[in-house]
XYZ file of C-alpha atoms in Angstrom:
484
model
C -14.901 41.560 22.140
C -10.888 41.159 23.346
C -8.315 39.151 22.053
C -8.113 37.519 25.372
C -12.064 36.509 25.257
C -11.530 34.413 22.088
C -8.832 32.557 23.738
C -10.763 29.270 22.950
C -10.377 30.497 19.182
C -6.796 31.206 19.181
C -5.472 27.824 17.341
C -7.839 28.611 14.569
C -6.786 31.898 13.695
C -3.121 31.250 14.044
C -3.507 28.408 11.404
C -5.204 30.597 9.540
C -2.571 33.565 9.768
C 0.082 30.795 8.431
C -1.436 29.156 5.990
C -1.658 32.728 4.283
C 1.696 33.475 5.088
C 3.123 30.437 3.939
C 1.131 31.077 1.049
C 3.586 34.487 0.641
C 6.811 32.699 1.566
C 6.044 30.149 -1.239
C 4.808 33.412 -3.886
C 8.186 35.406 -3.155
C 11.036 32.374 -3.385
C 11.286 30.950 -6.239
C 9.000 27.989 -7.171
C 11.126 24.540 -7.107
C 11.451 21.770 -4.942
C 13.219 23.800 -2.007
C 10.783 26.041 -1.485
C 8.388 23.073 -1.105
C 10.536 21.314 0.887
C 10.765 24.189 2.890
C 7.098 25.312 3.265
C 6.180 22.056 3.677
C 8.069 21.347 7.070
C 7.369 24.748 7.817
C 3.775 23.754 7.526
C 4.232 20.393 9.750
C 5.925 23.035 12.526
C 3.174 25.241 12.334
C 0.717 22.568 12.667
C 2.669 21.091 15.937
C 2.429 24.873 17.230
C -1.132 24.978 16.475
C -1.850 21.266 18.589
C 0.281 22.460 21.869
C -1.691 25.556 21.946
C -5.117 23.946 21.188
C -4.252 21.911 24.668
C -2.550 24.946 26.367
C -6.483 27.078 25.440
C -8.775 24.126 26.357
C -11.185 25.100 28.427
C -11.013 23.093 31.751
C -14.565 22.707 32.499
C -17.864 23.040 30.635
C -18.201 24.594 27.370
C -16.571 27.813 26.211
C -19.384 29.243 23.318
C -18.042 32.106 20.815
C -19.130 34.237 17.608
C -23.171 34.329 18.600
C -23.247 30.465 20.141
C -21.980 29.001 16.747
C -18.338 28.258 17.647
C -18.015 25.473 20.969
C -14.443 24.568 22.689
C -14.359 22.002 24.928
C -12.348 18.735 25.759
C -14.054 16.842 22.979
C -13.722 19.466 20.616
C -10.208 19.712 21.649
C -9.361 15.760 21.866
C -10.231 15.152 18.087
C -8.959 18.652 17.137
C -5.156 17.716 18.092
C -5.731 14.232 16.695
C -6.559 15.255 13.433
C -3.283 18.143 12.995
C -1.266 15.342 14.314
C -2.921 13.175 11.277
C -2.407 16.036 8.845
C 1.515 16.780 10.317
C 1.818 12.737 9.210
C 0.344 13.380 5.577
C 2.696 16.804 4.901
C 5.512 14.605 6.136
C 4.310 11.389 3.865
C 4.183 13.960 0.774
C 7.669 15.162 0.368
C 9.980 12.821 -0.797
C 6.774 11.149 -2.795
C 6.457 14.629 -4.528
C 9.812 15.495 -5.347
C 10.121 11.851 -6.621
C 6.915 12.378 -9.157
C 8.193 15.996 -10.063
C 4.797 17.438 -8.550
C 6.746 19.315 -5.592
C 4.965 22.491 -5.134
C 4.351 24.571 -1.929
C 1.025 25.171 -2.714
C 0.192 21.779 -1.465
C 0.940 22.064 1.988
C -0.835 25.368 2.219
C -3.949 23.693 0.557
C -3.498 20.680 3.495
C -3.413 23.575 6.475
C -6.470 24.846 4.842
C -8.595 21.667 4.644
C -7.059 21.222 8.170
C -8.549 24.763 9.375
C -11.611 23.460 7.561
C -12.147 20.692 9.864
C -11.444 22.317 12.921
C -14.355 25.074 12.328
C -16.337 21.606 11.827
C -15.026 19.984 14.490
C -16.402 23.273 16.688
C -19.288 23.950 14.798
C -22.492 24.527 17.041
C -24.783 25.830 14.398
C -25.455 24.671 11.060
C -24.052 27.528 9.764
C -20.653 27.364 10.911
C -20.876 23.312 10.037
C -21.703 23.951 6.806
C -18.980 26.562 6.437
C -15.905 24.683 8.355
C -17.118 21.685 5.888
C -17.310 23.348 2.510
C -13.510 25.046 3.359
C -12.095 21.633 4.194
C -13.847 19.930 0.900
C -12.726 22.881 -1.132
C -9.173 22.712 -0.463
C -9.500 18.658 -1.005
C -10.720 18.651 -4.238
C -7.578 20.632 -5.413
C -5.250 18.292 -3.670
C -7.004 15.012 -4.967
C -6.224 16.339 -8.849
C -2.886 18.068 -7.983
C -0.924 15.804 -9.756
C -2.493 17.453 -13.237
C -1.080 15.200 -15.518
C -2.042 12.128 -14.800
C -5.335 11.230 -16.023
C -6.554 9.248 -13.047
C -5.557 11.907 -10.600
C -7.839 14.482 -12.356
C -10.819 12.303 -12.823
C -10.656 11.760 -8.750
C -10.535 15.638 -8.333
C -13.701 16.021 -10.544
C -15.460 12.631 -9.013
C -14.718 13.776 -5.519
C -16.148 17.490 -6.672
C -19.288 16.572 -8.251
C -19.986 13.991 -5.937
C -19.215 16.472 -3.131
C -21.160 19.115 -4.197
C -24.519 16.974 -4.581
C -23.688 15.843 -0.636
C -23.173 19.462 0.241
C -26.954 20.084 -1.510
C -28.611 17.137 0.244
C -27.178 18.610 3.968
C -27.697 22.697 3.095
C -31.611 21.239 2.353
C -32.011 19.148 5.555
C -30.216 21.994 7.543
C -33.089 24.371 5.730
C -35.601 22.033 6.625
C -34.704 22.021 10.832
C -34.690 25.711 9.893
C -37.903 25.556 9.183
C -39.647 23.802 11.250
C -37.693 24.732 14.225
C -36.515 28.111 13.738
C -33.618 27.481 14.428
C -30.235 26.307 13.611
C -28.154 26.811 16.647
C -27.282 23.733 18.431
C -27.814 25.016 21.885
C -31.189 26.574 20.952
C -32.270 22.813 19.367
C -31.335 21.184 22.100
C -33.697 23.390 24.354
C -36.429 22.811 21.611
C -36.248 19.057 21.350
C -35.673 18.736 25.601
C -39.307 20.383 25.779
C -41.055 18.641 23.335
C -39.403 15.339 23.265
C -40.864 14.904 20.066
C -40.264 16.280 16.118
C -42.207 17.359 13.336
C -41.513 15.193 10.150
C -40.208 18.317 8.565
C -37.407 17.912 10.729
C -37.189 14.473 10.676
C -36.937 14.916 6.856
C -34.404 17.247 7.456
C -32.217 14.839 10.055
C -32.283 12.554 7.031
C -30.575 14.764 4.739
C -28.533 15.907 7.411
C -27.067 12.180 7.744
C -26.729 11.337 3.935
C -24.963 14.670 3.654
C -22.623 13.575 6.582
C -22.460 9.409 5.415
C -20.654 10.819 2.340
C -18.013 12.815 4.085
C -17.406 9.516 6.187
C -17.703 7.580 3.142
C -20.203 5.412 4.624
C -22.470 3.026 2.412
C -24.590 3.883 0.259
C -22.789 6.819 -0.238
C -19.410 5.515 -0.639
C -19.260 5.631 -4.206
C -16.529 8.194 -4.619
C -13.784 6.513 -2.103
C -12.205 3.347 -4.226
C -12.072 5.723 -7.097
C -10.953 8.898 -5.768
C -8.472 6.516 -3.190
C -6.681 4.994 -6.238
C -7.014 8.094 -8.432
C -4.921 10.461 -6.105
C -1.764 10.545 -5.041
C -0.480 8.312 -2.663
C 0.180 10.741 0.101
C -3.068 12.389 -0.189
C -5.011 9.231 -0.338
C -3.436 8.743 3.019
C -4.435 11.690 4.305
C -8.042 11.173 3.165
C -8.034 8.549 5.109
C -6.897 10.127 8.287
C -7.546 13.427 9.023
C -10.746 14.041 7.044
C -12.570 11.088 8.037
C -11.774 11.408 11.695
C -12.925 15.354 12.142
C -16.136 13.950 10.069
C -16.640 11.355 12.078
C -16.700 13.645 15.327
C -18.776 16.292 13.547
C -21.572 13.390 12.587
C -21.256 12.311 16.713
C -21.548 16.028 17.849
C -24.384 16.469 15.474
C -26.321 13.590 16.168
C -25.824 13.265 20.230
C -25.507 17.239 20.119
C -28.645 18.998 19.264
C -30.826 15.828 17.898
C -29.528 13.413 21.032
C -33.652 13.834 22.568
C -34.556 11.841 19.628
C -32.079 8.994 19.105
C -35.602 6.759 18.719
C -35.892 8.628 14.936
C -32.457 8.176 13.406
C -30.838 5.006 15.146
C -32.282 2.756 12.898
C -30.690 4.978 9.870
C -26.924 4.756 11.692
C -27.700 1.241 12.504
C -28.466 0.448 8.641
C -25.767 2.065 7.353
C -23.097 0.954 9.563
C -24.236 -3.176 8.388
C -24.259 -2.106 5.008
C -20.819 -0.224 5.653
C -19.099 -3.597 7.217
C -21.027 -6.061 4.432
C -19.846 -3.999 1.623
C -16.181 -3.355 3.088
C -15.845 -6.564 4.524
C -17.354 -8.547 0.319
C -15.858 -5.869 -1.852
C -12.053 -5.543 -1.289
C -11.793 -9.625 -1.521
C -11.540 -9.253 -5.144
C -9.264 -6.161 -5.049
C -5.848 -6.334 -6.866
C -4.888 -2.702 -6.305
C -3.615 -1.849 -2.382
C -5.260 1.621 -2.682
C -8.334 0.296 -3.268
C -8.363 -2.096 -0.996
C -7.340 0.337 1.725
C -10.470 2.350 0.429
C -12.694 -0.869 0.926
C -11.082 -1.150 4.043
C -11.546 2.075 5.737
C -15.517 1.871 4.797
C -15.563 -1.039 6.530
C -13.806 0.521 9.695
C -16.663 3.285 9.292
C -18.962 0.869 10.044
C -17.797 -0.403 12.844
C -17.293 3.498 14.296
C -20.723 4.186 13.603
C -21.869 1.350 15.752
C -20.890 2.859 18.781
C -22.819 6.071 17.389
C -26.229 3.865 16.844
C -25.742 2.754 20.370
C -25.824 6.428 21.511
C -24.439 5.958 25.292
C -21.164 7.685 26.253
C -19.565 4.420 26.154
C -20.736 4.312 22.755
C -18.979 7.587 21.515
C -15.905 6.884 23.861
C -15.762 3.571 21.644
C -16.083 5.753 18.465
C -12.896 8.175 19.724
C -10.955 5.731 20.896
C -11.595 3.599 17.747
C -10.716 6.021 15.009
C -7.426 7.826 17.008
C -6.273 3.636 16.351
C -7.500 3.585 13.414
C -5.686 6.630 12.071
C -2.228 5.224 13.473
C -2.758 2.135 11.505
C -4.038 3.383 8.231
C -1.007 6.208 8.071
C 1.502 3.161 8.865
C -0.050 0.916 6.572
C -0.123 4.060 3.815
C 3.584 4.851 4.832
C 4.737 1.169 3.622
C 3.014 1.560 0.487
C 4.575 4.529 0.089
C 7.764 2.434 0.583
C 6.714 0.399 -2.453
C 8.932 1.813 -5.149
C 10.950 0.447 -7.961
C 13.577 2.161 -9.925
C 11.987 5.352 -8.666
C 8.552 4.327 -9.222
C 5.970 3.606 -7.486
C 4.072 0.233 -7.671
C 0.348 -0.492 -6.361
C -0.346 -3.692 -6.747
C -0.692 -6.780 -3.876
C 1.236 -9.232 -5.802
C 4.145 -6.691 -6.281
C 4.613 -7.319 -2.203
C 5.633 -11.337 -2.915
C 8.091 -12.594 -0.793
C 8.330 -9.742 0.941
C 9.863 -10.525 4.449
C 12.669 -11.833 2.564
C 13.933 -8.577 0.646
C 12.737 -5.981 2.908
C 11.824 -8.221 6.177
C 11.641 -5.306 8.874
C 9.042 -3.419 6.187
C 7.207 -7.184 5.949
C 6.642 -7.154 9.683
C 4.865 -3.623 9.710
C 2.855 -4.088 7.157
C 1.821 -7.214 9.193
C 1.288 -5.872 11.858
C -0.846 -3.369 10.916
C -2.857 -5.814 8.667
C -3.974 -7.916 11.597
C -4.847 -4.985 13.481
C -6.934 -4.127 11.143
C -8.624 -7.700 10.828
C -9.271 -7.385 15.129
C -6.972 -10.139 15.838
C -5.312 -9.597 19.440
C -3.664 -8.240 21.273
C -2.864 -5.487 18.760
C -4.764 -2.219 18.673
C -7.353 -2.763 16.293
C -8.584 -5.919 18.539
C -9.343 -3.375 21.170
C -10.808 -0.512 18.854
C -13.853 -3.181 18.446
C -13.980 -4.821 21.567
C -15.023 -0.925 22.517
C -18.154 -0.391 20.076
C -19.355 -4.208 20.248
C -19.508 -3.916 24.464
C -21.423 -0.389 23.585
C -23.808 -2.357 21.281
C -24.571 -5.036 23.481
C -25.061 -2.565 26.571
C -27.520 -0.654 24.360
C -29.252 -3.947 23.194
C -28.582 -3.769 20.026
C -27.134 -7.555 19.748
C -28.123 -8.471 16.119
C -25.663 -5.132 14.854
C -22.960 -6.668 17.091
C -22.853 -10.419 15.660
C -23.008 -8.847 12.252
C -19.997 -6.368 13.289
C -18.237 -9.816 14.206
C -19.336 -11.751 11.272
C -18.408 -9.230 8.655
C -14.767 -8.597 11.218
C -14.293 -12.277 10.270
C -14.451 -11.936 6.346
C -12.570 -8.534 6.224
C -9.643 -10.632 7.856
C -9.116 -12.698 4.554
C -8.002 -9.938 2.354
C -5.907 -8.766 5.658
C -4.112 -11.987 5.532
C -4.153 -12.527 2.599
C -1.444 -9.724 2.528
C 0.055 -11.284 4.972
C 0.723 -14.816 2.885
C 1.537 -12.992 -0.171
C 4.581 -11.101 1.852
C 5.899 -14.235 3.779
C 4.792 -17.620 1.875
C 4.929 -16.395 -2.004
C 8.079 -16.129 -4.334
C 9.883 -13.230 -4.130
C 9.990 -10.607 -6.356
C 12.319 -7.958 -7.349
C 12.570 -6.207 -4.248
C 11.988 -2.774 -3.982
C 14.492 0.504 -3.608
C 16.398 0.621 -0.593
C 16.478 3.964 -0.335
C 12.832 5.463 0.071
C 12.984 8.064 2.822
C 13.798 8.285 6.478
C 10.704 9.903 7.262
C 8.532 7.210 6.211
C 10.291 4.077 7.728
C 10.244 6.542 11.499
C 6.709 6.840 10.499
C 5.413 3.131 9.561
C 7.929 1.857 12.529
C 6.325 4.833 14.950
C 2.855 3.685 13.845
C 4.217 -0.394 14.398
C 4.944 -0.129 18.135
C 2.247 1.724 18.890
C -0.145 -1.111 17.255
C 1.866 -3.653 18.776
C 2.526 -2.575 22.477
C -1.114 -0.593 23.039
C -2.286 -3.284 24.929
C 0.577 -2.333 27.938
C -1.683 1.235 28.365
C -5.115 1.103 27.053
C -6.404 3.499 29.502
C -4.391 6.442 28.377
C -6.059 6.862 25.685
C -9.649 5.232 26.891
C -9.218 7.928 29.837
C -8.623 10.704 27.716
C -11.687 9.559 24.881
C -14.182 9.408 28.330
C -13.779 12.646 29.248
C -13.547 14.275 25.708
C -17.024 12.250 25.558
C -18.476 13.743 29.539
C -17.340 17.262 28.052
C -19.622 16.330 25.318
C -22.829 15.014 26.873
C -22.729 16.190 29.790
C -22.268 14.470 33.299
């Protein structure tokens, strides 16, 4: 086996290469805020690199299979791939000033962020359980650390060890139903499943047992009810910049890795886990759209939020059509731009140095810091569906792919619940431009982050002028994937 054959592979070894040599850059300067600093954009540079070379590798047509059939590059593969470095360029980027402010600057942390981010590309190409399980367990790995990494804050450490424990009993439930398809299929190669199921067109209820485990195992890395548990906590618990990251990068590669999984080798038998995805994406919306009402703290109602948001992804997953899964790409690349430039104006909320987390601290709002106000507006009724912004069209997407599957009853409830999340969303809203204001907050917080939060604004605002750029791009990431 050449160099030149594992072409297809190339991105992941070069991110590999500098996360470890980062890792030696950051071991031989001396430890301090410049070397962070400097490792850090460094780290953003190398994951640009990394993105332009993912595209330059893509395989044109069909599927390019490496490493014994459990490694796949394709469009789709590629599509979310450079999506989710772009989301974890954003999150290095978000972390500096935030960690030299709360004396926590150390280059370890970007190297720990390239690794969760080679993590979820081995996911992201995973066509065997194997190499899922392994792509998954190094992106959880490196996220524990960073969810505790500010060690002396109390909250920050009991989010490592929630996210941990919690994490490990997910990674048990999917290891058993990936022994379990093992077992009763003798296989757990993607390709060889799919030539198993297209035969029989029927399963076993071993491995229907073991599809079962497979999805609570992948519900928790989307934080998807009921096994959501870990996200408000773990959210507020962490720093600000990583809980931002959570909610970008991570929960976008597991979101393709649950499509590729499902549609991929188990797509012949759709009839045995829809009604699973379509329960758990109601009981995602209901409990995202009820629970952050009563939330006081932003972070936490961000984490509310993007459980909600799950829910609606997933119901372009229980509608299993390619205009279902094109909904489900298209949805959570907007969804990412508005949760990093909603997390980039909280990061923005700082007094005297400090930051400040809860909703009443943003009072009045639009008259100390008006152009912030606006953002944060913007990407609040985005969120809430309310058009023509972004987030209007990110569920106009997965309701038409519900109601061309049939599945009508899961699409009123994805507007009913849409209507209730969009009280605490304006609610924001009325506390920023029709309460008293407060003492405003530091002028001073970083260039990066208002380029970021106003970068992340216009494209919320003005992606109505060129939907099908991106709805283009998501259909044939999704043909690459099914076929046809």
């Amino acid at each position: 086996m050449t160099l030149a054959s594992l072409s297809a592979a190339w991105p992941e070894m070069l991110l590999a290469l500098a996360a470890m040599a980062l890792l030696m850059v950051g071991v031989f300067r001396q430890d301090g805020p410049g070397t962070a600093r400097l490792v850090s954009w460094l780290a953003v540079a190398t994951l640009v690199v990394v993105g332009v070379l993912a595209i330059f590798v893509m395989p044109e047509e069909g599927r390019k299979l490496l490493f014994a059939n459990m490694f796949v590059a394709d469009v789709y593969t590629t599509f979310v791939k450079v999506l989710v470095l772009g989301a974890a360029a954003v999150g290095i980027i978000l972390s500096i000033g935030y960690n030299e402010r709360e004396q926590i600057a150390r280059f370890e942390y970007p190297v720990l962020i390239l690794v969760a981010t080679l993590g979820m590309m081995v996911m992201i190409s995973a066509n065997d359980l194997i190499s899922l399980y392994v792509g998954l367990e190094l992106q959880s790995l490196a996220l524990y650390v960073v969810a505790a990494f500010r060690r002396d804050s109390i909250k920050s450490s009991e989010a490592g060890l929630k996210y941990f424990v919690l994490g490990a009993l997910a990674s048990g439930m999917l290891l058993y139903g990936a022994s379990m398809v093992y077992g009763f299929t003798g296989s757990t190669n993607f390709s060889q499943l799919v030539t198993v199921f297209g035969q029989t067109g029927a399963a076993s209820v071993g491995v229907i047992v073991g599809i079962v485990f497979l999805i609570v195992g992948l519900a928790f890395k989307v934080s998807a009810v009921p096994f959501h548990m870990w996200t408000p906590d773990v959210y507020e618990g962490a720093p600000t910049p990583v809980t931002a990251f959570f909610a970008a990068a991570p929960k976008l590669a597991a979101m393709a890795l649950f499509v590729s999984v499902m549609v991929g080798p188990f797509g012949k038998l759709i009839g045995q886990w829809q009604q699973i995805i379509v329960l758990i994406s109601i009981l995602s919306m209901a409990l995202g759209a009820f629970a952050a009402i009563q939330q006081t703290n932003i972070k936490r109602l961000l984490a509310y939020s993007s459980i909600g948001h799950v829910g609606y992804a997933l119901i372009g997953l229980a509608a299993g059509t390619k205009d279902g899964i094109t909904g489900i790409l298209v949805y959570m690349a907007i969804y990412i731009v508005m949760t990093l430039g909603a997390f980039a104006v909280v990061l923005c909320m700082q007094r005297d140095g400090r930051m400040v987390e809860d909703i009443k601290d943003l009072s009045g709002l639009s008259r100390t810091r008006p152009g912030m106000a606006l953002m944060m507006a913007i990407f609040m009724f985005s969120m809430a569906g309310i058009p023509p912004l972004a987030g209007f069209f990110a569920k106009i997407y997965v309701f038409m792919a519900a109601v061309e599957a049939e599945l009508y009853t899961l699409a009123i409830l994805g507007v009913l619940t849409s209507v209730v999340g969009a009280f605490y969303y304006l609610r924001i809203v009325k506390v920023m431009y029709f309460d008293e204001a407060t003492e405003s907050f530091d002028a001073n917080t970083g260039r990066e982050l208002s380029v970021i939060h106003v970068a992340a604004g216009l494209f919320t605002l003005l992606f109505f002028l060129f939907p099908s750029a991106l709805t283009q791009l998501a259909d044939q990431a999704v043909q690459s994937l099914m076929g046809g």
